[in-house]
mmCIF file of C-alpha atoms in Angstrom:
data_model
loop_
_atom_site.group_PDB
_atom_site.id
_atom_site.type_symbol
_atom_site.label_atom_id
_atom_site.label_comp_id
_atom_site.label_asym_id
_atom_site.label_seq_id
_atom_site.Cartn_x
_atom_site.Cartn_y
_atom_site.Cartn_z
ATOM 1 C CA UNK M 1 25.192 -146.765 43.798
ATOM 2 C CA UNK M 2 23.819 -147.786 46.856
ATOM 3 C CA UNK M 3 25.388 -150.751 46.809
ATOM 4 C CA UNK M 4 28.882 -149.411 45.988
ATOM 5 C CA UNK M 5 31.836 -149.420 48.773
ATOM 6 C CA UNK M 6 32.098 -145.979 50.321
ATOM 7 C CA UNK M 7 35.270 -145.809 49.043
ATOM 8 C CA UNK M 8 34.013 -146.086 45.889
ATOM 9 C CA UNK M 9 31.217 -143.733 46.327
ATOM 10 C CA UNK M 10 33.855 -140.694 47.651
ATOM 11 C CA UNK M 11 36.137 -141.886 44.261
ATOM 12 C CA UNK M 12 32.492 -140.915 41.899
ATOM 13 C CA UNK M 13 32.037 -137.797 43.705
ATOM 14 C CA UNK M 14 35.431 -136.899 43.566
ATOM 15 C CA UNK M 15 35.209 -137.671 39.859
ATOM 16 C CA UNK M 16 32.106 -135.910 39.818
ATOM 17 C CA UNK M 17 33.653 -132.761 41.147
ATOM 18 C CA UNK M 18 36.488 -133.037 38.529
ATOM 19 C CA UNK M 19 38.814 -132.833 41.354
ATOM 20 C CA UNK M 20 42.007 -134.971 41.019
ATOM 21 C CA UNK M 21 43.628 -137.250 44.065
ATOM 22 C CA UNK M 22 46.261 -134.930 45.008
ATOM 23 C CA UNK M 23 44.122 -131.460 44.977
ATOM 24 C CA UNK M 24 41.009 -133.405 47.035
ATOM 25 C CA UNK M 25 44.126 -134.915 49.777
ATOM 26 C CA UNK M 26 45.452 -131.041 50.041
ATOM 27 C CA UNK M 27 41.944 -129.866 50.738
ATOM 28 C CA UNK M 28 41.517 -133.012 52.941
ATOM 29 C CA UNK M 29 44.655 -132.523 54.780
ATOM 30 C CA UNK M 30 45.187 -135.960 54.120
ATOM 31 C CA UNK M 31 48.368 -137.408 52.315
ATOM 32 C CA UNK M 32 47.394 -139.029 48.473
ATOM 33 C CA UNK M 33 48.211 -142.201 49.509
ATOM 34 C CA UNK M 34 45.797 -141.890 51.877
ATOM 35 C CA UNK M 35 42.862 -140.924 49.668
ATOM 36 C CA UNK M 36 44.002 -143.734 47.087
ATOM 37 C CA UNK M 37 43.740 -146.438 50.047
ATOM 38 C CA UNK M 38 40.399 -145.120 51.317
ATOM 39 C CA UNK M 39 39.030 -145.165 47.541
ATOM 40 C CA UNK M 40 40.555 -148.623 46.945
ATOM 41 C CA UNK M 41 38.677 -149.944 50.300
ATOM 42 C CA UNK M 42 42.057 -150.610 51.680
ATOM 43 C CA UNK M 43 41.493 -148.200 54.528
ATOM 44 C CA UNK M 44 38.141 -148.002 56.494
ATOM 45 C CA UNK M 45 36.670 -144.623 56.521
ATOM 46 C CA UNK M 46 34.746 -144.675 60.077
ATOM 47 C CA UNK M 47 35.213 -141.396 61.924
ATOM 48 C CA UNK M 48 32.068 -139.124 61.144
ATOM 49 C CA UNK M 49 33.889 -136.294 61.598
ATOM 50 C CA UNK M 50 36.611 -136.770 58.551
ATOM 51 C CA UNK M 51 32.646 -138.411 56.702
ATOM 52 C CA UNK M 52 31.531 -134.946 57.339
ATOM 53 C CA UNK M 53 34.554 -133.031 56.156
ATOM 54 C CA UNK M 54 34.601 -134.646 52.684
ATOM 55 C CA UNK M 55 31.099 -134.231 51.993
ATOM 56 C CA UNK M 56 32.033 -130.633 52.445
ATOM 57 C CA UNK M 57 34.892 -130.643 50.233
ATOM 58 C CA UNK M 58 32.632 -132.140 47.476
ATOM 59 C CA UNK M 59 29.667 -130.270 48.360
ATOM 60 C CA UNK M 60 27.091 -132.918 48.789
ATOM 61 C CA UNK M 61 24.763 -134.450 51.511
ATOM 62 C CA UNK M 62 26.785 -137.003 53.687
ATOM 63 C CA UNK M 63 23.732 -139.400 53.093
ATOM 64 C CA UNK M 64 24.799 -139.660 49.427
ATOM 65 C CA UNK M 65 28.314 -141.042 50.839
ATOM 66 C CA UNK M 66 26.821 -143.547 53.129
ATOM 67 C CA UNK M 67 24.550 -144.558 50.694
ATOM 68 C CA UNK M 68 21.521 -143.399 51.437
ATOM 69 C CA UNK M 69 18.885 -141.216 50.201
ATOM 70 C CA UNK M 70 19.229 -137.369 51.022
ATOM 71 C CA UNK M 71 16.746 -136.371 53.855
ATOM 72 C CA UNK M 72 15.259 -132.860 53.586
ATOM 73 C CA UNK M 73 17.720 -132.379 56.479
ATOM 74 C CA UNK M 74 17.251 -129.367 58.984
ATOM 75 C CA UNK M 75 20.179 -127.594 60.830
ATOM 76 C CA UNK M 76 18.560 -128.886 64.233
ATOM 77 C CA UNK M 77 19.792 -132.420 63.119
ATOM 78 C CA UNK M 78 23.123 -131.067 61.666
ATOM 79 C CA UNK M 79 24.086 -128.796 65.071
ATOM 80 C CA UNK M 80 26.185 -131.171 67.245
ATOM 81 C CA UNK M 81 25.941 -134.946 68.149
ATOM 82 C CA UNK M 82 27.597 -136.905 70.966
ATOM 83 C CA UNK M 83 30.365 -138.501 68.542
ATOM 84 C CA UNK M 84 31.777 -134.624 67.645
ATOM 85 C CA UNK M 85 31.476 -133.466 71.138
ATOM 86 C CA UNK M 86 33.628 -136.596 72.582
ATOM 87 C CA UNK M 87 35.784 -135.595 68.922
ATOM 88 C CA UNK M 88 35.955 -132.203 70.506
ATOM 89 C CA UNK M 89 36.857 -133.088 73.855
ATOM 90 C CA UNK M 90 39.655 -135.691 72.959
ATOM 91 C CA UNK M 91 40.990 -132.629 70.887
ATOM 92 C CA UNK M 92 40.744 -130.238 74.236
ATOM 93 C CA UNK M 93 42.236 -132.763 76.133
ATOM 94 C CA UNK M 94 46.045 -133.181 74.122
ATOM 95 C CA UNK M 95 48.750 -131.496 75.567
ATOM 96 C CA UNK M 96 50.920 -131.057 72.826
ATOM 97 C CA UNK M 97 52.894 -128.177 74.385
ATOM 98 C CA UNK M 98 54.233 -130.540 77.329
ATOM 99 C CA UNK M 99 55.174 -133.293 74.959
ATOM 100 C CA UNK M 100 57.475 -131.287 72.928
ATOM 101 C CA UNK M 101 59.105 -130.343 75.650
ATOM 102 C CA UNK M 102 60.322 -133.183 76.627
ATOM 103 C CA UNK M 103 60.525 -134.540 72.964
ATOM 104 C CA UNK M 104 61.148 -133.132 70.093
ATOM 105 C CA UNK M 105 58.170 -131.160 68.208
ATOM 106 C CA UNK M 106 57.048 -132.903 65.278
ATOM 107 C CA UNK M 107 56.553 -131.419 61.766
ATOM 108 C CA UNK M 108 54.062 -128.191 63.165
ATOM 109 C CA UNK M 109 51.871 -126.797 60.402
ATOM 110 C CA UNK M 110 52.690 -124.171 58.038
ATOM 111 C CA UNK M 111 51.305 -120.811 59.720
ATOM 112 C CA UNK M 112 50.330 -119.256 56.538
ATOM 113 C CA UNK M 113 47.692 -122.417 56.164
ATOM 114 C CA UNK M 114 46.837 -122.424 59.586
ATOM 115 C CA UNK M 115 46.129 -118.626 59.762
ATOM 116 C CA UNK M 116 43.718 -118.914 56.460
ATOM 117 C CA UNK M 117 41.772 -121.895 58.240
ATOM 118 C CA UNK M 118 41.463 -119.761 61.536
ATOM 119 C CA UNK M 119 40.126 -116.877 59.365
ATOM 120 C CA UNK M 120 37.627 -119.282 57.726
ATOM 121 C CA UNK M 121 36.831 -120.821 61.089
ATOM 122 C CA UNK M 122 35.783 -117.142 62.415
ATOM 123 C CA UNK M 123 33.679 -116.248 59.517
ATOM 124 C CA UNK M 124 31.732 -119.612 59.669
ATOM 125 C CA UNK M 125 30.657 -118.522 63.500
ATOM 126 C CA UNK M 126 29.908 -115.078 62.386
ATOM 127 C CA UNK M 127 27.561 -116.637 59.749
ATOM 128 C CA UNK M 128 26.139 -118.889 61.964
ATOM 129 C CA UNK M 129 27.314 -122.002 60.528
ATOM 130 C CA UNK M 130 27.539 -124.266 63.734
ATOM 131 C CA UNK M 131 27.191 -127.709 62.171
ATOM 132 C CA UNK M 132 29.789 -127.052 59.833
ATOM 133 C CA UNK M 133 32.259 -125.564 62.312
ATOM 134 C CA UNK M 134 31.780 -128.021 64.985
ATOM 135 C CA UNK M 135 32.843 -130.727 62.544
ATOM 136 C CA UNK M 136 35.833 -128.746 61.293
ATOM 137 C CA UNK M 137 37.031 -127.753 64.866
ATOM 138 C CA UNK M 138 39.104 -131.370 66.010
ATOM 139 C CA UNK M 139 41.155 -130.653 63.142
ATOM 140 C CA UNK M 140 41.693 -127.288 63.695
ATOM 141 C CA UNK M 141 42.890 -127.643 67.433
ATOM 142 C CA UNK M 142 45.009 -130.354 66.600
ATOM 143 C CA UNK M 143 46.575 -128.496 63.693
ATOM 144 C CA UNK M 144 46.805 -125.592 66.059
ATOM 145 C CA UNK M 145 48.302 -126.859 69.315
ATOM 146 C CA UNK M 146 50.797 -128.905 66.614
ATOM 147 C CA UNK M 147 51.698 -125.895 65.383
ATOM 148 C CA UNK M 148 52.181 -123.949 69.157
ATOM 149 C CA UNK M 149 54.270 -126.739 70.033
ATOM 150 C CA UNK M 150 56.337 -127.125 67.091
ATOM 151 C CA UNK M 151 57.128 -123.578 66.663
ATOM 152 C CA UNK M 152 60.033 -121.775 67.650
ATOM 153 C CA UNK M 153 61.513 -118.174 67.965
ATOM 154 C CA UNK M 154 59.790 -115.635 66.216
ATOM 155 C CA UNK M 155 56.586 -117.811 64.840
ATOM 156 C CA UNK M 156 56.417 -118.985 68.287
ATOM 157 C CA UNK M 157 53.869 -115.944 69.566
ATOM 158 C CA UNK M 158 52.136 -116.041 66.134
ATOM 159 C CA UNK M 159 51.524 -119.576 66.851
ATOM 160 C CA UNK M 160 50.400 -118.949 70.126
ATOM 161 C CA UNK M 161 48.012 -116.337 68.671
ATOM 162 C CA UNK M 162 46.200 -118.795 66.388
ATOM 163 C CA UNK M 163 46.074 -121.369 69.281
ATOM 164 C CA UNK M 164 44.338 -119.101 71.176
ATOM 165 C CA UNK M 165 41.906 -118.108 68.759
ATOM 166 C CA UNK M 166 40.932 -121.468 68.136
ATOM 167 C CA UNK M 167 40.290 -121.829 72.033
ATOM 168 C CA UNK M 168 37.889 -118.721 71.146
ATOM 169 C CA UNK M 169 36.175 -119.929 68.057
ATOM 170 C CA UNK M 170 35.528 -123.309 70.221
ATOM 171 C CA UNK M 171 34.629 -121.866 73.615
ATOM 172 C CA UNK M 172 31.836 -119.817 71.723
ATOM 173 C CA UNK M 173 30.225 -122.331 69.514
ATOM 174 C CA UNK M 174 30.000 -124.744 72.231
ATOM 175 C CA UNK M 175 28.885 -122.116 74.576
ATOM 176 C CA UNK M 176 25.732 -121.479 72.071
ATOM 177 C CA UNK M 177 25.442 -125.414 71.704
ATOM 178 C CA UNK M 178 25.387 -125.792 75.636
ATOM 179 C CA UNK M 179 28.236 -127.356 75.962
ATOM 180 C CA UNK M 180 29.056 -125.276 78.617
ATOM 181 C CA UNK M 181 31.900 -127.570 80.410
ATOM 182 C CA UNK M 182 33.589 -127.742 77.313
ATOM 183 C CA UNK M 183 33.029 -123.985 76.744
ATOM 184 C CA UNK M 184 34.687 -123.384 79.635
ATOM 185 C CA UNK M 185 37.454 -125.588 79.423
ATOM 186 C CA UNK M 186 38.294 -124.212 75.843
ATOM 187 C CA UNK M 187 37.767 -120.141 77.056
ATOM 188 C CA UNK M 188 40.381 -121.297 79.997
ATOM 189 C CA UNK M 189 42.542 -122.537 77.766
ATOM 190 C CA UNK M 190 42.525 -119.243 75.403
ATOM 191 C CA UNK M 191 43.871 -116.887 78.652
ATOM 192 C CA UNK M 192 47.014 -119.175 79.019
ATOM 193 C CA UNK M 193 47.534 -119.199 75.915
ATOM 194 C CA UNK M 194 46.883 -115.638 75.069
ATOM 195 C CA UNK M 195 49.987 -114.717 77.795
ATOM 196 C CA UNK M 196 52.360 -116.454 75.913
ATOM 197 C CA UNK M 197 51.413 -114.706 72.543
ATOM 198 C CA UNK M 198 52.429 -111.471 74.926
ATOM 199 C CA UNK M 199 49.125 -110.193 73.459
ATOM 200 C CA UNK M 200 47.148 -108.597 76.085
ATOM 201 C CA UNK M 201 43.988 -107.556 73.878
ATOM 202 C CA UNK M 202 43.766 -111.211 72.901
ATOM 203 C CA UNK M 203 43.809 -111.763 76.843
ATOM 204 C CA UNK M 204 41.169 -109.103 77.089
ATOM 205 C CA UNK M 205 38.500 -110.780 74.750
ATOM 206 C CA UNK M 206 39.741 -114.367 75.921
ATOM 207 C CA UNK M 207 38.513 -112.993 79.528
ATOM 208 C CA UNK M 208 35.045 -112.256 77.678
ATOM 209 C CA UNK M 209 34.761 -116.267 76.657
ATOM 210 C CA UNK M 210 35.774 -116.944 79.887
ATOM 211 C CA UNK M 211 32.801 -114.962 81.498
ATOM 212 C CA UNK M 212 30.269 -115.934 79.256
ATOM 213 C CA UNK M 213 30.868 -119.872 79.850
ATOM 214 C CA UNK M 214 30.615 -118.884 83.472
ATOM 215 C CA UNK M 215 27.321 -117.238 82.935
ATOM 216 C CA UNK M 216 25.921 -119.990 81.036
ATOM 217 C CA UNK M 217 27.149 -122.430 84.379
ATOM 218 C CA UNK M 218 25.150 -120.021 86.242
ATOM 219 C CA UNK M 219 28.115 -118.546 88.105
ATOM 220 C CA UNK M 220 27.399 -114.566 86.851
ATOM 221 C CA UNK M 221 28.916 -112.922 90.017
ATOM 222 C CA UNK M 222 32.567 -114.082 89.275
ATOM 223 C CA UNK M 223 32.199 -113.294 85.775
ATOM 224 C CA UNK M 224 30.982 -109.743 86.436
ATOM 225 C CA UNK M 225 33.815 -108.950 88.889
ATOM 226 C CA UNK M 226 36.318 -110.654 86.345
ATOM 227 C CA UNK M 227 34.929 -108.571 83.421
ATOM 228 C CA UNK M 228 35.186 -105.063 85.189
ATOM 229 C CA UNK M 229 38.788 -105.991 86.266
ATOM 230 C CA UNK M 230 40.098 -106.780 82.970
ATOM 231 C CA UNK M 231 37.929 -103.987 81.241
ATOM 232 C CA UNK M 232 39.708 -101.434 83.957
ATOM 233 C CA UNK M 233 43.286 -102.814 83.040
ATOM 234 C CA UNK M 234 42.678 -102.325 79.321
ATOM 235 C CA UNK M 235 40.713 -99.098 79.642
ATOM 236 C CA UNK M 236 42.410 -96.455 77.192
ATOM 237 C CA UNK M 237 43.683 -93.375 78.911
ATOM 238 C CA UNK M 238 47.061 -93.312 80.565
ATOM 239 C CA UNK M 239 49.848 -95.418 79.018
ATOM 240 C CA UNK M 240 47.238 -97.111 77.026
ATOM 241 C CA UNK M 241 46.304 -95.985 73.477
ATOM 242 C CA UNK M 242 42.818 -95.644 71.808
ATOM 243 C CA UNK M 243 44.063 -97.546 69.160
ATOM 244 C CA UNK M 244 40.331 -98.979 67.495
ATOM 245 C CA UNK M 245 41.838 -102.797 68.560
ATOM 246 C CA UNK M 246 42.344 -101.228 71.883
ATOM 247 C CA UNK M 247 38.248 -99.461 72.431
ATOM 248 C CA UNK M 248 36.793 -102.784 70.472
ATOM 249 C CA UNK M 249 38.494 -105.192 73.287
ATOM 250 C CA UNK M 250 37.324 -102.832 76.104
ATOM 251 C CA UNK M 251 34.021 -102.231 74.809
ATOM 252 C CA UNK M 252 33.123 -106.089 74.892
ATOM 253 C CA UNK M 253 34.487 -106.349 78.325
ATOM 254 C CA UNK M 254 32.366 -103.580 79.739
ATOM 255 C CA UNK M 255 29.137 -105.469 77.386
ATOM 256 C CA UNK M 256 29.775 -108.743 78.831
ATOM 257 C CA UNK M 257 29.701 -107.422 82.238
ATOM 258 C CA UNK M 258 26.689 -105.618 81.523
ATOM 259 C CA UNK M 259 24.819 -109.226 80.716
ATOM 260 C CA UNK M 260 26.681 -110.805 84.009
ATOM 261 C CA UNK M 261 24.850 -107.680 85.924
ATOM 262 C CA UNK M 262 21.902 -108.111 84.167
ATOM 263 C CA UNK M 263 21.716 -111.723 84.991
ATOM 264 C CA UNK M 264 22.180 -110.529 88.750
ATOM 265 C CA UNK M 265 19.824 -108.333 88.341
ATOM 266 C CA UNK M 266 22.091 -105.347 88.741
ATOM 267 C CA UNK M 267 20.099 -102.619 86.808
ATOM 268 C CA UNK M 268 22.096 -99.539 87.654
ATOM 269 C CA UNK M 269 25.223 -101.746 86.796
ATOM 270 C CA UNK M 270 23.953 -103.156 83.804
ATOM 271 C CA UNK M 271 23.250 -98.747 82.645
ATOM 272 C CA UNK M 272 26.778 -97.519 83.969
ATOM 273 C CA UNK M 273 28.748 -100.528 81.553
ATOM 274 C CA UNK M 274 26.658 -100.109 78.647
ATOM 275 C CA UNK M 275 27.083 -96.282 79.026
ATOM 276 C CA UNK M 276 30.727 -96.881 79.286
ATOM 277 C CA UNK M 277 30.676 -99.242 75.960
ATOM 278 C CA UNK M 278 28.619 -96.359 74.019
ATOM 279 C CA UNK M 279 31.638 -94.157 74.875
ATOM 280 C CA UNK M 280 34.076 -96.432 73.937
ATOM 281 C CA UNK M 281 32.288 -96.957 70.274
ATOM 282 C CA UNK M 282 31.216 -93.070 69.753
ATOM 283 C CA UNK M 283 35.537 -92.854 70.088
ATOM 284 C CA UNK M 284 35.609 -95.496 67.631
ATOM 285 C CA UNK M 285 33.467 -94.101 65.284
ATOM 286 C CA UNK M 286 31.233 -96.950 63.896
ATOM 287 C CA UNK M 287 30.796 -100.839 63.514
ATOM 288 C CA UNK M 288 34.133 -102.867 62.947
ATOM 289 C CA UNK M 289 35.224 -106.510 63.319
ATOM 290 C CA UNK M 290 38.666 -106.001 65.387
ATOM 291 C CA UNK M 291 39.877 -109.270 67.621
ATOM 292 C CA UNK M 292 36.165 -110.767 66.024
ATOM 293 C CA UNK M 293 34.533 -108.661 68.101
ATOM 294 C CA UNK M 294 31.742 -106.780 65.949
ATOM 295 C CA UNK M 295 32.206 -103.923 68.624
ATOM 296 C CA UNK M 296 30.447 -100.292 67.331
ATOM 297 C CA UNK M 297 27.200 -98.449 68.018
ATOM 298 C CA UNK M 298 24.752 -101.027 66.919
ATOM 299 C CA UNK M 299 26.410 -103.891 68.842
ATOM 300 C CA UNK M 300 26.168 -101.862 72.051
ATOM 301 C CA UNK M 301 22.429 -101.147 71.217
ATOM 302 C CA UNK M 302 22.207 -105.078 70.298
ATOM 303 C CA UNK M 303 23.260 -105.857 73.647
ATOM 304 C CA UNK M 304 21.347 -102.700 75.675
ATOM 305 C CA UNK M 305 18.644 -104.787 74.608
ATOM 306 C CA UNK M 306 19.722 -108.252 75.154
ATOM 307 C CA UNK M 307 20.404 -107.023 78.940
ATOM 308 C CA UNK M 308 16.943 -105.851 79.085
ATOM 309 C CA UNK M 309 15.332 -109.042 78.589
ATOM 310 C CA UNK M 310 17.738 -110.620 80.823
ATOM 311 C CA UNK M 311 16.520 -108.165 83.338
ATOM 312 C CA UNK M 312 12.511 -109.555 82.856
ATOM 313 C CA UNK M 313 12.224 -106.123 80.906
ATOM 314 C CA UNK M 314 10.534 -107.047 77.575
ATOM 315 C CA UNK M 315 8.912 -103.762 76.491
ATOM 316 C CA UNK M 316 12.170 -101.998 77.070
ATOM 317 C CA UNK M 317 14.250 -104.359 74.688
ATOM 318 C CA UNK M 318 11.032 -104.032 71.638
ATOM 319 C CA UNK M 319 11.754 -99.761 72.539
ATOM 320 C CA UNK M 320 15.527 -100.177 72.302
ATOM 321 C CA UNK M 321 15.005 -102.039 68.932
ATOM 322 C CA UNK M 322 12.280 -99.452 67.610
ATOM 323 C CA UNK M 323 14.025 -96.508 68.838
ATOM 324 C CA UNK M 324 17.724 -96.849 69.084
ATOM 325 C CA UNK M 325 18.608 -99.422 66.165
ATOM 326 C CA UNK M 326 19.099 -98.140 62.723
ATOM 327 C CA UNK M 327 18.204 -100.601 60.415
ATOM 328 C CA UNK M 328 20.647 -99.802 57.683
ATOM 329 C CA UNK M 329 23.398 -100.353 60.382
ATOM 330 C CA UNK M 330 21.188 -103.457 61.650
ATOM 331 C CA UNK M 331 21.388 -105.114 58.351
ATOM 332 C CA UNK M 332 25.504 -104.513 57.850
ATOM 333 C CA UNK M 333 26.018 -107.044 60.431
ATOM 334 C CA UNK M 334 27.270 -110.320 60.223
ATOM 335 C CA UNK M 335 24.405 -113.367 60.550
ATOM 336 C CA UNK M 336 25.461 -114.684 63.964
ATOM 337 C CA UNK M 337 24.419 -111.146 65.290
ATOM 338 C CA UNK M 338 21.611 -110.169 64.186
ATOM 339 C CA UNK M 339 20.331 -113.967 64.428
ATOM 340 C CA UNK M 340 21.287 -113.291 67.963
ATOM 341 C CA UNK M 341 19.461 -110.152 68.396
ATOM 342 C CA UNK M 342 16.143 -111.748 67.266
ATOM 343 C CA UNK M 343 16.155 -114.306 69.220
ATOM 344 C CA UNK M 344 16.672 -111.646 72.599
ATOM 345 C CA UNK M 345 13.872 -109.696 70.613
ATOM 346 C CA UNK M 346 11.550 -112.770 70.727
ATOM 347 C CA UNK M 347 12.102 -113.395 74.112
ATOM 348 C CA UNK M 348 11.366 -109.832 74.650
ATOM 349 C CA UNK M 349 8.070 -109.904 72.771
ATOM 350 C CA UNK M 350 7.448 -113.140 74.589
ATOM 351 C CA UNK M 351 7.901 -111.326 78.006
ATOM 352 C CA UNK M 352 5.148 -108.953 76.714
ATOM 353 C CA UNK M 353 2.531 -111.106 75.960
ATOM 354 C CA UNK M 354 2.935 -110.925 72.347
ATOM 355 C CA UNK M 355 3.565 -114.309 70.964
ATOM 356 C CA UNK M 356 2.576 -113.556 67.537
ATOM 357 C CA UNK M 357 5.328 -111.085 66.924
ATOM 358 C CA UNK M 358 7.921 -113.385 69.034
ATOM 359 C CA UNK M 359 7.027 -116.106 67.087
ATOM 360 C CA UNK M 360 8.048 -113.941 63.399
ATOM 361 C CA UNK M 361 11.110 -112.865 65.066
ATOM 362 C CA UNK M 362 12.517 -116.661 65.189
ATOM 363 C CA UNK M 363 11.126 -117.174 61.957
ATOM 364 C CA UNK M 364 13.300 -114.157 60.818
ATOM 365 C CA UNK M 365 16.143 -115.189 62.713
ATOM 366 C CA UNK M 366 15.864 -118.688 61.244
ATOM 367 C CA UNK M 367 15.891 -116.982 57.823
ATOM 368 C CA UNK M 368 19.367 -115.786 58.967
ATOM 369 C CA UNK M 369 21.419 -118.208 60.534
ATOM 370 C CA UNK M 370 19.220 -121.632 61.087
ATOM 371 C CA UNK M 371 22.026 -122.639 63.261
ATOM 372 C CA UNK M 372 21.284 -119.753 65.656
ATOM 373 C CA UNK M 373 17.600 -120.752 66.293
ATOM 374 C CA UNK M 374 17.562 -124.322 65.464
ATOM 375 C CA UNK M 375 20.672 -125.712 67.459
ATOM 376 C CA UNK M 376 20.450 -123.139 70.669
ATOM 377 C CA UNK M 377 18.561 -124.042 74.151
ATOM 378 C CA UNK M 378 17.483 -121.106 74.847
ATOM 379 C CA UNK M 379 15.831 -120.965 71.442
ATOM 380 C CA UNK M 380 13.932 -124.275 72.055
ATOM 381 C CA UNK M 381 12.580 -122.916 75.057
ATOM 382 C CA UNK M 382 11.008 -119.711 73.989
ATOM 383 C CA UNK M 383 9.405 -121.661 71.252
ATOM 384 C CA UNK M 384 7.878 -124.491 73.544
ATOM 385 C CA UNK M 385 6.522 -121.218 75.506
ATOM 386 C CA UNK M 386 5.267 -119.774 72.477
ATOM 387 C CA UNK M 387 3.277 -122.960 71.408
ATOM 388 C CA UNK M 388 2.198 -123.701 74.984
ATOM 389 C CA UNK M 389 0.721 -120.167 75.494
ATOM 390 C CA UNK M 390 -0.570 -119.889 72.202
ATOM 391 C CA UNK M 391 -4.387 -120.036 71.657
ATOM 392 C CA UNK M 392 -5.479 -122.918 69.087
ATOM 393 C CA UNK M 393 -2.983 -123.979 66.498
ATOM 394 C CA UNK M 394 0.183 -121.459 65.559
ATOM 395 C CA UNK M 395 0.646 -120.046 62.765
ATOM 396 C CA UNK M 396 1.603 -122.891 60.338
ATOM 397 C CA UNK M 397 5.407 -121.062 59.791
ATOM 398 C CA UNK M 398 5.796 -121.063 63.206
ATOM 399 C CA UNK M 399 4.359 -124.714 63.990
ATOM 400 C CA UNK M 400 7.006 -125.891 60.819
ATOM 401 C CA UNK M 401 9.957 -124.246 62.690
ATOM 402 C CA UNK M 402 8.810 -125.996 65.654
ATOM 403 C CA UNK M 403 8.627 -129.768 63.612
ATOM 404 C CA UNK M 404 12.319 -128.762 62.660
ATOM 405 C CA UNK M 405 13.532 -127.924 65.959
ATOM 406 C CA UNK M 406 12.103 -130.500 67.470
ATOM 407 C CA UNK M 407 9.873 -128.779 70.268
ATOM 408 C CA UNK M 408 6.628 -129.830 71.016
ATOM 409 C CA UNK M 409 3.748 -128.376 73.163
#
C-alpha cells in the first residue's frame, strides 16, 4: 500500500475502521465533501496537525498515512515540533472578538460540542498526553475563539468561560514543553477572558498560570507578589463563601506563590504559604479537582516536597515523600500529578547524591506519563546530571530511557 496516494490511504484505513465518510468528517470537524475530495486526491493533505488528528481518529501511527513503516516511536519524538509551535502561535495571534465587533461573526461552534472538547483537552493534559494535546490545540483554540466572538446574550459568558479554559490548557502544556513566551501569552489572554466571563475563581486560577509562566521566564518575584495579592482577594471569610471551588482556587494560589518564593530562596514565606494551603485543604476534606486544580491535602504535600527541591534541600523532599504522603491517596491522583512529583523526587535524590534512586524515580514517572519525563526540559537536565555523575555504565533501563529521551552524557 506504500505506493498509494495519501488520500487513498486515508480511505483505506477509514474503511478498515468501518467508519462512513460522514462519521469520519464529523469527528474531524470537517464536511463530508472535504473528506471526499481528500480521499479522491482533489484536495491536498499537507498540514501535519491535520495528519496527526486523522491518525488519532483512525487510531494508527501517522507513519502509515505517510506510506512509511511505523517506527518504534518514543514520546520524545511526539512532544512538539516547530510546525506545531507555529500553528499554536498562529491560533493565539487570532483576534476574532475584535473582528466580530466590526463585522457579523461567523456561525460559532455549538457550546455543547465545545464544552465536551474542552473537558477532553483537560483530561488529555492531566493524563500527561502532551503530544496529542499540542496537535489538537490549534483547532481547539480557533473553535473557542470563534465561539467567544459569535455567541451573544446569556451564552456569551459561557463561551468566554470556555475560551478562558482553553487558554489555560495551552499555557500549562506550553510551559511544560519549554515554550515559555507562548505560555505567558496564553495565560495573559486567559485572565482578560475570565473577566468577561464574570467568574472571579476562573480569573484566580488564570492568575496561577500567569505566575507559573513568569517563574519559568525567570521572574519569580512578581509572580510571588501577584499570587499572594489575588489569594488575599479570594480568601474565604467575610463576604467570600468557603465553597469547595473557592477553597481549591485559593489553595492553588498559595501553593504557586510558595513555589515562586522557593525560587527566590525565601524559605519562611514558603512555609507560611504552604501552611495556609494546608488549612484550605483541611477544610476541603480531601483531594478534589475543582477548576481542574487537583487540589487537596495530597497535592499540598507534593508542593511541599517540590518547594524543598527548589530550595536545594533534596533530603527534606525525600522526607516529605516518605513521611507525609500516603500511598493510597497518591495513587488516586491523575498521572500528570504523580509523574510530576516523581520528577521532583528524582531531582531531590540527585541533590543528595542518590543517583540510583533518582534514576528509578524517572523510570517510574515514565511508566506513568511518558511525556512528563521525555518531553520536559527539566527532566532532560536531571537525566544528563545522573549520567554525568554515575560511575561506570548506568543501569540498562536508565540508559534505555536516556536514549529514548535523546540525552547523552
